[in-house]
Amino acid sequence: MIRLKNEQQLDGIRRASRILSAVLDEVIQRVEPGVSGHDLDRYAYERITELGARPSFLGYMNFPASLCVSVDRAVIHGIPDKTKLRAGQVVGIDCGVVIDGYYSDSAVTVPVGAVSAEIRKLLQVTEESLYLGIAEAKVGNRIHDVSRAVYRRTKSEGYGVVRPYCGHGVGLEIHEDPQVPNYVGKGPNPRLKPGMVIAIEPMINLGGDDVRVLDDDWTVVTSDGSISAHFEHTVAILEDRTEILTLRPGDSHGVRSEAV
Ligand code: MG
Ligand code: MG
């Protein structure tokens, strides 16, 4: 069941999103060689709680941290640890915030120091595919219009598109209907309506599509060990526009909600 949000609920989700994007922006600034996922996670926890919210991932299905930190071949759901990041790696940082029962969700993949041109392009194209998906997330379109935009952009580069995990409704719970896949499959394809809030999150690999879960029962990695990228925004579908709720000041595309 897809829950349409009223104005008051949208305001609550906006509040969660503002805290989330501010903290994520600060976490991104702290990524550099020698810093660990654990360091980033502790910082995020302290800032989110300082701002009066709660990290929604912490304790969710027993997840032990506030951030998912997914390095290199890790696609999503990496558990932060004390391993120091090294120049040339990429780190996916996924964060969820809840305040007064309102949820928001956003992720970004950041280069650590200088990375190869091949990796830079993977990050650029994956982020671009997120914005192409967001541009299709409007009243009258359907979920698969979003999926198709992400898929076409990334497959045109020969990248792997992760299928078993996808975007989702969000706002009153951490995960809600509908599913927002990054490919066009045979699943539900609801029409987008005013009041829908969805997290769009391309997960794209330099190699093949296939992924598997590590023995920690969380970390999803590429089966072929190739580097993976993940970008995510929570967006609200409104009558006359689509609002990117988790937009950060430093977003490379800088697409303001009015422009979508
Ligand atoms: Mg997320
Ligand atoms: Mg999500």
Short mmCIF file of N, CA and C in Angstrom, two decimals, residues 84-222:
data_model
loop_
_atom_site.label_atom_id
_atom_site.label_comp_id
_atom_site.label_asym_id
_atom_site.label_seq_id
_atom_site.Cartn_x
_atom_site.Cartn_y
_atom_site.Cartn_z
N LYS A 84 41.49 1.89 7.92
CA LYS A 84 41.68 3.25 7.39
C LYS A 84 41.45 3.27 5.88
N LEU A 85 40.74 4.29 5.42
CA LEU A 85 40.55 4.47 3.98
C LEU A 85 41.88 4.85 3.35
N ARG A 86 42.05 4.40 2.09
CA ARG A 86 43.30 4.69 1.36
C ARG A 86 42.98 5.48 0.09
N ALA A 87 43.93 6.30 -0.31
CA ALA A 87 43.76 7.07 -1.55
C ALA A 87 43.51 6.10 -2.69
N GLY A 88 42.61 6.48 -3.59
CA GLY A 88 42.28 5.65 -4.74
C GLY A 88 41.05 4.79 -4.53
N GLN A 89 40.58 4.70 -3.26
CA GLN A 89 39.36 3.94 -2.99
C GLN A 89 38.13 4.83 -3.19
N VAL A 90 36.96 4.19 -3.23
CA VAL A 90 35.71 4.96 -3.16
C VAL A 90 34.93 4.46 -1.95
N VAL A 91 34.22 5.38 -1.32
CA VAL A 91 33.43 4.99 -0.15
C VAL A 91 31.99 5.46 -0.32
N GLY A 92 31.09 4.49 -0.27
CA GLY A 92 29.66 4.79 -0.30
C GLY A 92 29.20 5.05 1.12
N ILE A 93 28.51 6.17 1.31
CA ILE A 93 28.01 6.53 2.64
C ILE A 93 26.50 6.68 2.54
N ASP A 94 25.79 5.82 3.25
CA ASP A 94 24.33 5.82 3.22
C ASP A 94 23.86 6.16 4.62
N CYS A 95 22.91 7.10 4.73
CA CYS A 95 22.48 7.56 6.05
C CYS A 95 20.97 7.72 6.08
N GLY A 96 20.38 7.35 7.21
CA GLY A 96 18.95 7.54 7.41
C GLY A 96 18.72 8.29 8.71
N VAL A 97 17.75 9.19 8.71
CA VAL A 97 17.45 10.00 9.89
C VAL A 97 15.95 9.91 10.17
N VAL A 98 15.62 9.85 11.47
CA VAL A 98 14.21 9.92 11.86
C VAL A 98 14.05 10.97 12.95
N ILE A 99 13.01 11.78 12.81
CA ILE A 99 12.69 12.75 13.86
C ILE A 99 11.17 12.83 13.98
N ASP A 100 10.69 12.69 15.20
CA ASP A 100 9.24 12.70 15.47
C ASP A 100 8.47 11.74 14.55
N GLY A 101 9.10 10.63 14.22
CA GLY A 101 8.42 9.62 13.40
C GLY A 101 8.50 9.85 11.90
N TYR A 102 9.26 10.85 11.48
CA TYR A 102 9.42 11.14 10.04
C TYR A 102 10.82 10.74 9.58
N TYR A 103 10.86 10.03 8.46
CA TYR A 103 12.09 9.40 7.99
C TYR A 103 12.59 10.01 6.69
N SER A 104 13.92 10.04 6.56
CA SER A 104 14.55 10.43 5.31
C SER A 104 15.76 9.54 5.07
N ASP A 105 16.20 9.46 3.82
CA ASP A 105 17.22 8.48 3.42
C ASP A 105 18.02 9.06 2.26
N SER A 106 19.35 9.02 2.36
CA SER A 106 20.17 9.57 1.28
C SER A 106 21.55 8.92 1.30
N ALA A 107 22.16 8.82 0.13
CA ALA A 107 23.48 8.20 0.03
C ALA A 107 24.30 8.89 -1.04
N VAL A 108 25.62 8.73 -0.88
CA VAL A 108 26.55 9.34 -1.83
C VAL A 108 27.78 8.44 -1.88
N THR A 109 28.47 8.42 -3.00
CA THR A 109 29.74 7.71 -3.08
C THR A 109 30.85 8.72 -3.35
N VAL A 110 31.88 8.67 -2.52
CA VAL A 110 32.90 9.71 -2.50
C VAL A 110 34.26 9.10 -2.81
N PRO A 111 35.06 9.75 -3.68
CA PRO A 111 36.43 9.27 -3.89
C PRO A 111 37.28 9.59 -2.68
N VAL A 112 38.21 8.70 -2.35
CA VAL A 112 39.17 8.95 -1.28
C VAL A 112 40.47 9.41 -1.95
N GLY A 113 40.83 10.68 -1.75
CA GLY A 113 42.00 11.21 -2.46
C GLY A 113 41.76 11.13 -3.97
N ALA A 114 42.83 10.94 -4.71
CA ALA A 114 42.70 10.87 -6.17
C ALA A 114 42.32 9.45 -6.59
N VAL A 115 41.37 9.34 -7.50
CA VAL A 115 40.97 8.02 -8.02
C VAL A 115 41.18 8.01 -9.53
N SER A 116 41.11 6.82 -10.11
CA SER A 116 41.35 6.68 -11.55
C SER A 116 40.24 7.36 -12.35
N ALA A 117 40.55 7.67 -13.61
CA ALA A 117 39.55 8.29 -14.49
C ALA A 117 38.34 7.36 -14.67
N GLU A 118 38.61 6.07 -14.71
CA GLU A 118 37.53 5.09 -14.88
C GLU A 118 36.55 5.15 -13.70
N ILE A 119 37.10 5.29 -12.51
CA ILE A 119 36.25 5.36 -11.32
C ILE A 119 35.52 6.71 -11.26
N ARG A 120 36.24 7.78 -11.59
CA ARG A 120 35.57 9.10 -11.61
C ARG A 120 34.36 9.08 -12.52
N LYS A 121 34.52 8.44 -13.67
CA LYS A 121 33.40 8.40 -14.62
C LYS A 121 32.24 7.56 -14.05
N LEU A 122 32.57 6.46 -13.40
CA LEU A 122 31.51 5.64 -12.79
C LEU A 122 30.70 6.48 -11.80
N LEU A 123 31.39 7.26 -10.98
CA LEU A 123 30.69 8.09 -9.99
C LEU A 123 29.85 9.15 -10.68
N GLN A 124 30.43 9.79 -11.69
CA GLN A 124 29.69 10.86 -12.41
C GLN A 124 28.43 10.32 -13.07
N VAL A 125 28.59 9.20 -13.77
CA VAL A 125 27.44 8.65 -14.51
C VAL A 125 26.37 8.14 -13.55
N THR A 126 26.80 7.52 -12.45
CA THR A 126 25.81 7.01 -11.49
C THR A 126 25.02 8.16 -10.88
N GLU A 127 25.73 9.24 -10.52
CA GLU A 127 25.03 10.39 -9.94
C GLU A 127 24.12 11.04 -10.99
N GLU A 128 24.63 11.12 -12.20
CA GLU A 128 23.80 11.69 -13.28
C GLU A 128 22.53 10.86 -13.48
N SER A 129 22.67 9.54 -13.40
CA SER A 129 21.49 8.66 -13.59
C SER A 129 20.46 8.89 -12.49
N LEU A 130 20.94 9.23 -11.28
CA LEU A 130 20.01 9.56 -10.20
C LEU A 130 19.17 10.78 -10.60
N TYR A 131 19.84 11.82 -11.13
CA TYR A 131 19.09 13.03 -11.50
C TYR A 131 18.20 12.81 -12.71
N LEU A 132 18.62 11.93 -13.62
CA LEU A 132 17.75 11.60 -14.76
C LEU A 132 16.51 10.86 -14.24
N GLY A 133 16.70 10.00 -13.26
CA GLY A 133 15.57 9.30 -12.64
C GLY A 133 14.65 10.29 -11.94
N ILE A 134 15.24 11.22 -11.20
CA ILE A 134 14.45 12.22 -10.47
C ILE A 134 13.62 13.05 -11.47
N ALA A 135 14.20 13.36 -12.62
CA ALA A 135 13.48 14.18 -13.62
C ALA A 135 12.24 13.45 -14.13
N GLU A 136 12.24 12.13 -14.07
CA GLU A 136 11.06 11.36 -14.50
C GLU A 136 10.07 11.13 -13.36
N ALA A 137 10.47 11.47 -12.15
CA ALA A 137 9.63 11.23 -10.97
C ALA A 137 8.65 12.38 -10.83
N LYS A 138 7.61 12.36 -11.65
CA LYS A 138 6.64 13.45 -11.61
C LYS A 138 5.23 12.92 -11.82
N VAL A 139 4.29 13.72 -11.42
CA VAL A 139 2.89 13.33 -11.48
C VAL A 139 2.53 12.90 -12.90
N GLY A 140 1.88 11.76 -13.01
CA GLY A 140 1.45 11.26 -14.31
C GLY A 140 2.36 10.18 -14.85
N ASN A 141 3.65 10.27 -14.54
CA ASN A 141 4.57 9.19 -14.91
C ASN A 141 4.36 7.99 -14.00
N ARG A 142 5.08 6.92 -14.32
CA ARG A 142 5.03 5.73 -13.48
C ARG A 142 6.43 5.42 -12.96
N ILE A 143 6.46 4.56 -11.96
CA ILE A 143 7.75 4.16 -11.36
C ILE A 143 8.73 3.69 -12.43
N HIS A 144 8.25 2.93 -13.39
CA HIS A 144 9.18 2.39 -14.39
C HIS A 144 9.78 3.47 -15.29
N ASP A 145 9.17 4.65 -15.36
CA ASP A 145 9.81 5.75 -16.09
C ASP A 145 11.10 6.16 -15.37
N VAL A 146 11.04 6.16 -14.04
CA VAL A 146 12.23 6.45 -13.24
C VAL A 146 13.27 5.35 -13.46
N SER A 147 12.83 4.11 -13.34
CA SER A 147 13.72 2.95 -13.49
C SER A 147 14.40 2.98 -14.85
N ARG A 148 13.63 3.25 -15.89
CA ARG A 148 14.16 3.23 -17.27
C ARG A 148 15.24 4.30 -17.45
N ALA A 149 15.02 5.47 -16.88
CA ALA A 149 15.99 6.57 -17.03
C ALA A 149 17.33 6.19 -16.39
N VAL A 150 17.28 5.61 -15.21
CA VAL A 150 18.50 5.18 -14.52
C VAL A 150 19.19 4.09 -15.33
N TYR A 151 18.41 3.11 -15.75
CA TYR A 151 18.96 1.94 -16.45
C TYR A 151 19.62 2.32 -17.76
N ARG A 152 18.92 3.14 -18.55
CA ARG A 152 19.44 3.49 -19.88
C ARG A 152 20.77 4.22 -19.80
N ARG A 153 20.82 5.20 -18.87
CA ARG A 153 22.04 6.00 -18.77
C ARG A 153 23.25 5.13 -18.38
N THR A 154 23.03 4.23 -17.43
CA THR A 154 24.15 3.46 -16.90
C THR A 154 24.51 2.28 -17.80
N LYS A 155 23.50 1.63 -18.38
CA LYS A 155 23.78 0.51 -19.31
C LYS A 155 24.45 1.01 -20.58
N SER A 156 24.17 2.27 -20.96
CA SER A 156 24.79 2.80 -22.18
C SER A 156 26.31 2.88 -22.02
N GLU A 157 26.79 2.85 -20.78
CA GLU A 157 28.24 2.85 -20.53
C GLU A 157 28.76 1.43 -20.31
N GLY A 158 27.85 0.46 -20.38
CA GLY A 158 28.26 -0.93 -20.17
C GLY A 158 28.40 -1.33 -18.71
N TYR A 159 27.87 -0.50 -17.80
CA TYR A 159 27.99 -0.79 -16.38
C TYR A 159 27.00 -1.88 -15.95
N GLY A 160 27.30 -2.49 -14.81
CA GLY A 160 26.37 -3.44 -14.21
C GLY A 160 25.32 -2.69 -13.40
N VAL A 161 24.08 -3.13 -13.50
CA VAL A 161 22.99 -2.52 -12.74
C VAL A 161 22.47 -3.56 -11.74
N VAL A 162 22.53 -3.20 -10.46
CA VAL A 162 22.17 -4.14 -9.39
C VAL A 162 20.65 -4.33 -9.38
N ARG A 163 20.20 -5.57 -9.36
CA ARG A 163 18.76 -5.84 -9.43
C ARG A 163 18.10 -6.25 -8.12
N PRO A 164 18.79 -7.01 -7.25
CA PRO A 164 18.06 -7.51 -6.06
C PRO A 164 17.74 -6.41 -5.04
N TYR A 165 18.34 -5.24 -5.15
CA TYR A 165 18.09 -4.15 -4.19
C TYR A 165 17.62 -2.92 -4.96
N CYS A 166 16.77 -2.12 -4.33
CA CYS A 166 16.20 -1.01 -5.10
C CYS A 166 15.77 0.12 -4.19
N GLY A 167 15.31 1.21 -4.79
CA GLY A 167 14.75 2.32 -4.04
C GLY A 167 13.36 1.94 -3.52
N HIS A 168 12.73 2.92 -2.84
CA HIS A 168 11.54 2.57 -2.05
C HIS A 168 10.80 3.82 -1.60
N GLY A 169 9.55 3.64 -1.27
CA GLY A 169 8.83 4.69 -0.57
C GLY A 169 9.46 4.89 0.80
N VAL A 170 9.30 6.10 1.35
CA VAL A 170 9.92 6.42 2.63
C VAL A 170 9.14 7.59 3.24
N GLY A 171 9.35 7.85 4.52
CA GLY A 171 8.74 9.04 5.12
C GLY A 171 8.07 8.78 6.46
N LEU A 172 7.17 7.80 6.48
CA LEU A 172 6.50 7.47 7.73
C LEU A 172 7.08 6.19 8.31
N GLU A 173 7.81 5.47 7.46
CA GLU A 173 8.59 4.31 7.89
C GLU A 173 9.92 4.36 7.15
N ILE A 174 10.83 3.49 7.56
CA ILE A 174 12.16 3.48 6.95
C ILE A 174 12.08 2.97 5.50
N HIS A 175 11.24 1.98 5.28
CA HIS A 175 10.98 1.48 3.93
C HIS A 175 9.48 1.31 3.76
N GLU A 176 8.96 1.88 2.67
CA GLU A 176 7.54 1.73 2.37
C GLU A 176 7.39 1.31 0.91
N ASP A 177 6.17 0.95 0.53
CA ASP A 177 5.85 0.79 -0.89
C ASP A 177 5.87 2.16 -1.54
N PRO A 178 6.14 2.28 -2.83
CA PRO A 178 6.44 1.18 -3.76
C PRO A 178 7.93 0.90 -3.82
N GLN A 179 8.31 -0.22 -4.40
CA GLN A 179 9.70 -0.46 -4.76
C GLN A 179 10.05 0.40 -5.97
N VAL A 180 11.29 0.88 -5.99
CA VAL A 180 11.76 1.70 -7.11
C VAL A 180 13.01 1.03 -7.70
N PRO A 181 12.81 0.07 -8.61
CA PRO A 181 13.96 -0.65 -9.16
C PRO A 181 14.79 0.23 -10.10
N ASN A 182 16.02 -0.20 -10.32
CA ASN A 182 16.90 0.51 -11.24
C ASN A 182 16.92 -0.13 -12.63
N TYR A 183 15.95 -1.01 -12.88
CA TYR A 183 15.77 -1.62 -14.20
C TYR A 183 14.27 -1.80 -14.37
N VAL A 184 13.84 -2.01 -15.61
CA VAL A 184 12.41 -2.19 -15.85
C VAL A 184 12.10 -3.68 -15.85
N GLY A 185 11.46 -4.14 -14.81
CA GLY A 185 11.12 -5.56 -14.69
C GLY A 185 9.61 -5.77 -14.80
N LYS A 186 9.17 -6.90 -14.26
CA LYS A 186 7.75 -7.24 -14.37
C LYS A 186 6.99 -6.87 -13.09
N GLY A 187 7.66 -6.21 -12.16
CA GLY A 187 7.03 -5.89 -10.88
C GLY A 187 6.01 -4.77 -11.01
N PRO A 188 5.41 -4.39 -9.87
CA PRO A 188 4.39 -3.34 -9.86
C PRO A 188 4.93 -2.03 -10.46
N ASN A 189 4.06 -1.34 -11.17
CA ASN A 189 4.47 -0.11 -11.86
C ASN A 189 3.44 0.99 -11.61
N PRO A 190 3.30 1.39 -10.33
CA PRO A 190 2.24 2.36 -10.01
C PRO A 190 2.49 3.72 -10.63
N ARG A 191 1.39 4.44 -10.83
CA ARG A 191 1.46 5.81 -11.31
C ARG A 191 1.88 6.72 -10.15
N LEU A 192 2.67 7.75 -10.47
CA LEU A 192 3.14 8.66 -9.43
C LEU A 192 2.08 9.71 -9.15
N LYS A 193 1.81 9.90 -7.86
CA LYS A 193 0.74 10.81 -7.45
C LYS A 193 1.27 11.84 -6.47
N PRO A 194 0.62 13.00 -6.42
CA PRO A 194 1.02 14.02 -5.43
C PRO A 194 0.96 13.43 -4.02
N GLY A 195 2.00 13.70 -3.24
CA GLY A 195 2.06 13.18 -1.87
C GLY A 195 2.91 11.93 -1.73
N MET A 196 3.35 11.37 -2.87
CA MET A 196 4.25 10.23 -2.77
C MET A 196 5.65 10.73 -2.43
N VAL A 197 6.32 10.03 -1.53
CA VAL A 197 7.72 10.32 -1.21
C VAL A 197 8.51 9.05 -1.46
N ILE A 198 9.51 9.15 -2.32
CA ILE A 198 10.29 7.97 -2.67
C ILE A 198 11.79 8.25 -2.57
N ALA A 199 12.52 7.20 -2.24
CA ALA A 199 14.00 7.23 -2.29
C ALA A 199 14.40 6.55 -3.59
N ILE A 200 15.12 7.30 -4.42
CA ILE A 200 15.63 6.78 -5.69
C ILE A 200 17.11 6.51 -5.48
N GLU A 201 17.57 5.30 -5.80
CA GLU A 201 18.96 4.98 -5.44
C GLU A 201 19.64 4.01 -6.40
N PRO A 202 20.19 4.57 -7.48
CA PRO A 202 20.96 3.72 -8.39
C PRO A 202 22.16 3.07 -7.69
N MET A 203 22.35 1.77 -7.94
CA MET A 203 23.52 1.01 -7.44
C MET A 203 24.15 0.40 -8.67
N ILE A 204 25.33 0.93 -9.04
CA ILE A 204 25.89 0.67 -10.37
C ILE A 204 27.33 0.18 -10.25
N ASN A 205 27.65 -0.89 -11.01
CA ASN A 205 28.97 -1.53 -10.92
C ASN A 205 29.80 -1.29 -12.18
N LEU A 206 31.11 -1.18 -11.97
CA LEU A 206 32.02 -1.10 -13.13
C LEU A 206 32.00 -2.40 -13.92
N GLY A 207 31.72 -3.52 -13.27
CA GLY A 207 31.69 -4.82 -13.94
C GLY A 207 30.27 -5.29 -14.19
N GLY A 208 30.01 -6.55 -13.83
CA GLY A 208 28.70 -7.16 -14.12
C GLY A 208 27.62 -6.76 -13.12
N ASP A 209 26.40 -7.24 -13.39
CA ASP A 209 25.24 -6.92 -12.54
C ASP A 209 25.27 -7.65 -11.19
N ASP A 210 25.91 -8.82 -11.14
CA ASP A 210 25.69 -9.74 -10.02
C ASP A 210 26.31 -9.26 -8.72
N VAL A 211 25.59 -9.52 -7.64
CA VAL A 211 26.06 -9.19 -6.30
C VAL A 211 25.83 -10.38 -5.37
N ARG A 212 26.54 -10.37 -4.25
CA ARG A 212 26.31 -11.39 -3.22
C ARG A 212 26.49 -10.74 -1.86
N VAL A 213 26.03 -11.45 -0.82
CA VAL A 213 26.12 -10.91 0.55
C VAL A 213 27.27 -11.60 1.28
N LEU A 214 28.11 -10.82 1.95
CA LEU A 214 29.24 -11.39 2.71
C LEU A 214 28.74 -12.13 3.96
N ASP A 215 29.68 -12.83 4.60
CA ASP A 215 29.36 -13.63 5.79
C ASP A 215 28.88 -12.80 6.97
N ASP A 216 29.10 -11.47 6.93
CA ASP A 216 28.58 -10.64 8.03
C ASP A 216 27.06 -10.46 7.90
N ASP A 217 26.48 -11.05 6.86
CA ASP A 217 25.03 -11.03 6.60
C ASP A 217 24.50 -9.65 6.23
N TRP A 218 25.37 -8.68 6.04
CA TRP A 218 24.94 -7.33 5.65
C TRP A 218 25.56 -6.88 4.34
N THR A 219 26.89 -6.87 4.30
CA THR A 219 27.59 -6.20 3.20
C THR A 219 27.28 -6.86 1.86
N VAL A 220 26.72 -6.08 0.94
CA VAL A 220 26.46 -6.55 -0.42
C VAL A 220 27.66 -6.14 -1.27
N VAL A 221 28.29 -7.11 -1.94
CA VAL A 221 29.45 -6.82 -2.77
C VAL A 221 29.20 -7.30 -4.20
N THR A 222 29.96 -6.74 -5.13
CA THR A 222 29.88 -7.22 -6.51
C THR A 222 30.48 -8.62 -6.57
#
